[in-house]
Amino acid sequence: MSGHHGSITFVNTHDEYYASIYLVRDGSHELQGTLDPGDSLNFTTENGQKWVVKAEDSDVILGEVKADHEDQTFLIHWPDDRGDLGQSGGTGGSL
């Protein structure tokens, strides 16, 4: 069965970006964390699965987190109104 997908919403909180990550894999998991462009978010789901999400520069305000069925790679799109952050983003994160 497929169904490895999620969505991500960005809110600019002063000098940080708050990312609400929603993953769907054999159930629903809501994972939250704070990211700076270029940084990564490491988290573990309820059933012990470990994930890494890294930031990527983009002019997209609302991005999608897509997981390949095999390698489960995620890609975060950053908004273009980051103020004075101006850091270059990282690459896609993978399991």
PDB file of C-alpha atoms in Angstrom:
ATOM      1  CA  MET A   1       0.000   0.000   0.000  1.00  0.00           C
ATOM      2  CA  SER A   2       1.179   3.483  -0.768  1.00  0.00           C
ATOM      3  CA  GLY A   3       0.092   6.533   1.174  1.00  0.00           C
ATOM      4  CA  HIS A   4       3.479   7.911   2.148  1.00  0.00           C
ATOM      5  CA  HIS A   5       2.768  11.608   1.925  1.00  0.00           C
ATOM      6  CA  GLY A   6       2.460  14.736   3.987  1.00  0.00           C
ATOM      7  CA  SER A   7       2.166  18.483   3.883  1.00  0.00           C
ATOM      8  CA  ILE A   8       4.055  21.302   5.514  1.00  0.00           C
ATOM      9  CA  THR A   9       3.080  24.839   6.493  1.00  0.00           C
ATOM     10  CA  PHE A  10       5.537  27.633   7.265  1.00  0.00           C
ATOM     11  CA  VAL A  11       5.085  30.567   9.616  1.00  0.00           C
ATOM     12  CA  ASN A  12       7.726  33.246  10.049  1.00  0.00           C
ATOM     13  CA  THR A  13       8.364  33.719  13.769  1.00  0.00           C
ATOM     14  CA  HIS A  14      10.924  36.516  13.905  1.00  0.00           C
ATOM     15  CA  ASP A  15      14.256  34.883  13.014  1.00  0.00           C
ATOM     16  CA  GLU A  16      13.012  31.316  12.886  1.00  0.00           C
ATOM     17  CA  TYR A  17      10.602  29.317  10.793  1.00  0.00           C
ATOM     18  CA  TYR A  18       8.074  27.076  12.446  1.00  0.00           C
ATOM     19  CA  ALA A  19       7.341  23.974  10.447  1.00  0.00           C
ATOM     20  CA  SER A  20       4.279  21.874  11.134  1.00  0.00           C
ATOM     21  CA  ILE A  21       4.886  18.514   9.536  1.00  0.00           C
ATOM     22  CA  TYR A  22       2.118  16.016   8.989  1.00  0.00           C
ATOM     23  CA  LEU A  23       3.188  12.521   7.994  1.00  0.00           C
ATOM     24  CA  VAL A  24       0.890   9.712   7.018  1.00  0.00           C
ATOM     25  CA  ARG A  25       2.278   6.196   7.225  1.00  0.00           C
ATOM     26  CA  ASP A  26       0.148   3.333   8.486  1.00  0.00           C
ATOM     27  CA  GLY A  27      -1.767   5.864  10.494  1.00  0.00           C
ATOM     28  CA  SER A  28      -1.434   9.572  11.180  1.00  0.00           C
ATOM     29  CA  HIS A  29       1.440  11.302  12.957  1.00  0.00           C
ATOM     30  CA  GLU A  30       1.668  14.999  13.694  1.00  0.00           C
ATOM     31  CA  LEU A  31       5.247  16.151  14.179  1.00  0.00           C
ATOM     32  CA  GLN A  32       6.346  19.683  14.925  1.00  0.00           C
ATOM     33  CA  GLY A  33       9.668  21.458  15.165  1.00  0.00           C
ATOM     34  CA  THR A  34      11.558  24.646  14.441  1.00  0.00           C
ATOM     35  CA  LEU A  35      13.965  24.960  11.518  1.00  0.00           C
ATOM     36  CA  ASP A  36      16.391  27.539  10.214  1.00  0.00           C
ATOM     37  CA  PRO A  37      17.153  27.478   6.488  1.00  0.00           C
ATOM     38  CA  GLY A  38      19.911  24.936   5.950  1.00  0.00           C
ATOM     39  CA  ASP A  39      19.276  23.188   9.246  1.00  0.00           C
ATOM     40  CA  SER A  40      17.732  19.774   9.654  1.00  0.00           C
ATOM     41  CA  LEU A  41      14.924  18.410  11.786  1.00  0.00           C
ATOM     42  CA  ASN A  42      15.432  14.999  13.351  1.00  0.00           C
ATOM     43  CA  PHE A  43      12.481  13.218  14.850  1.00  0.00           C
ATOM     44  CA  THR A  44      11.143   9.786  15.683  1.00  0.00           C
ATOM     45  CA  THR A  45       7.586   8.633  15.132  1.00  0.00           C
ATOM     46  CA  GLU A  46       5.467   6.831  17.680  1.00  0.00           C
ATOM     47  CA  ASN A  47       6.475   3.455  16.276  1.00  0.00           C
ATOM     48  CA  GLY A  48      10.181   4.236  16.446  1.00  0.00           C
ATOM     49  CA  GLN A  49      10.843   5.267  12.848  1.00  0.00           C
ATOM     50  CA  LYS A  50      13.540   7.923  12.568  1.00  0.00           C
ATOM     51  CA  TRP A  51      13.380  10.749  10.043  1.00  0.00           C
ATOM     52  CA  VAL A  52      15.580  13.655   8.991  1.00  0.00           C
ATOM     53  CA  VAL A  53      14.221  16.707   7.188  1.00  0.00           C
ATOM     54  CA  LYS A  54      16.529  19.405   5.833  1.00  0.00           C
ATOM     55  CA  ALA A  55      15.690  22.859   4.610  1.00  0.00           C
ATOM     56  CA  GLU A  56      15.937  23.933   0.995  1.00  0.00           C
ATOM     57  CA  ASP A  57      15.805  27.432  -0.465  1.00  0.00           C
ATOM     58  CA  SER A  58      12.790  28.136  -2.601  1.00  0.00           C
ATOM     59  CA  ASP A  59      10.365  30.905  -3.426  1.00  0.00           C
ATOM     60  CA  VAL A  60       7.429  28.689  -2.570  1.00  0.00           C
ATOM     61  CA  ILE A  61       5.319  29.866   0.360  1.00  0.00           C
ATOM     62  CA  LEU A  62       3.503  26.582   0.940  1.00  0.00           C
ATOM     63  CA  GLY A  63       5.446  23.445   0.111  1.00  0.00           C
ATOM     64  CA  GLU A  64       4.739  19.771   0.149  1.00  0.00           C
ATOM     65  CA  VAL A  65       6.705  17.034   1.811  1.00  0.00           C
ATOM     66  CA  LYS A  66       6.730  14.048  -0.482  1.00  0.00           C
ATOM     67  CA  ALA A  67       8.133  10.649   0.404  1.00  0.00           C
ATOM     68  CA  ASP A  68       9.215   8.211  -2.246  1.00  0.00           C
ATOM     69  CA  HIS A  69       7.750   4.768  -1.621  1.00  0.00           C
ATOM     70  CA  GLU A  70      11.206   3.236  -1.380  1.00  0.00           C
ATOM     71  CA  ASP A  71      13.704   5.755  -0.023  1.00  0.00           C
ATOM     72  CA  GLN A  72      11.183   8.020   1.732  1.00  0.00           C
ATOM     73  CA  THR A  73      12.963  11.263   0.860  1.00  0.00           C
ATOM     74  CA  PHE A  74      11.469  14.557   1.970  1.00  0.00           C
ATOM     75  CA  LEU A  75      11.978  17.998   0.506  1.00  0.00           C
ATOM     76  CA  ILE A  76      11.073  21.255   2.253  1.00  0.00           C
ATOM     77  CA  HIS A  77      10.343  24.416   0.277  1.00  0.00           C
ATOM     78  CA  TRP A  78      11.098  27.671   2.051  1.00  0.00           C
ATOM     79  CA  PRO A  79       9.160  30.908   1.553  1.00  0.00           C
ATOM     80  CA  ASP A  80      10.874  33.837  -0.126  1.00  0.00           C
ATOM     81  CA  ASP A  81      10.036  36.366   2.591  1.00  0.00           C
ATOM     82  CA  ARG A  82      12.629  35.231   5.106  1.00  0.00           C
ATOM     83  CA  GLY A  83      13.642  38.767   5.974  1.00  0.00           C
ATOM     84  CA  ASP A  84      17.342  39.077   6.833  1.00  0.00           C
ATOM     85  CA  LEU A  85      18.060  35.369   7.239  1.00  0.00           C
ATOM     86  CA  GLY A  86      19.543  35.067   3.772  1.00  0.00           C
ATOM     87  CA  GLN A  87      21.158  31.689   4.447  1.00  0.00           C
ATOM     88  CA  SER A  88      21.478  29.162   1.690  1.00  0.00           C
ATOM     89  CA  GLY A  89      19.371  26.075   2.153  1.00  0.00           C
ATOM     90  CA  GLY A  90      20.409  22.467   2.493  1.00  0.00           C
ATOM     91  CA  THR A  91      19.474  19.424   0.501  1.00  0.00           C
ATOM     92  CA  GLY A  92      16.575  17.040   0.840  1.00  0.00           C
ATOM     93  CA  GLY A  93      16.511  14.932   3.951  1.00  0.00           C
ATOM     94  CA  SER A  94      16.169  11.179   3.858  1.00  0.00           C
ATOM     95  CA  LEU A  95      15.524   8.352   6.238  1.00  0.00           C
TER      96      LEU A  95
END
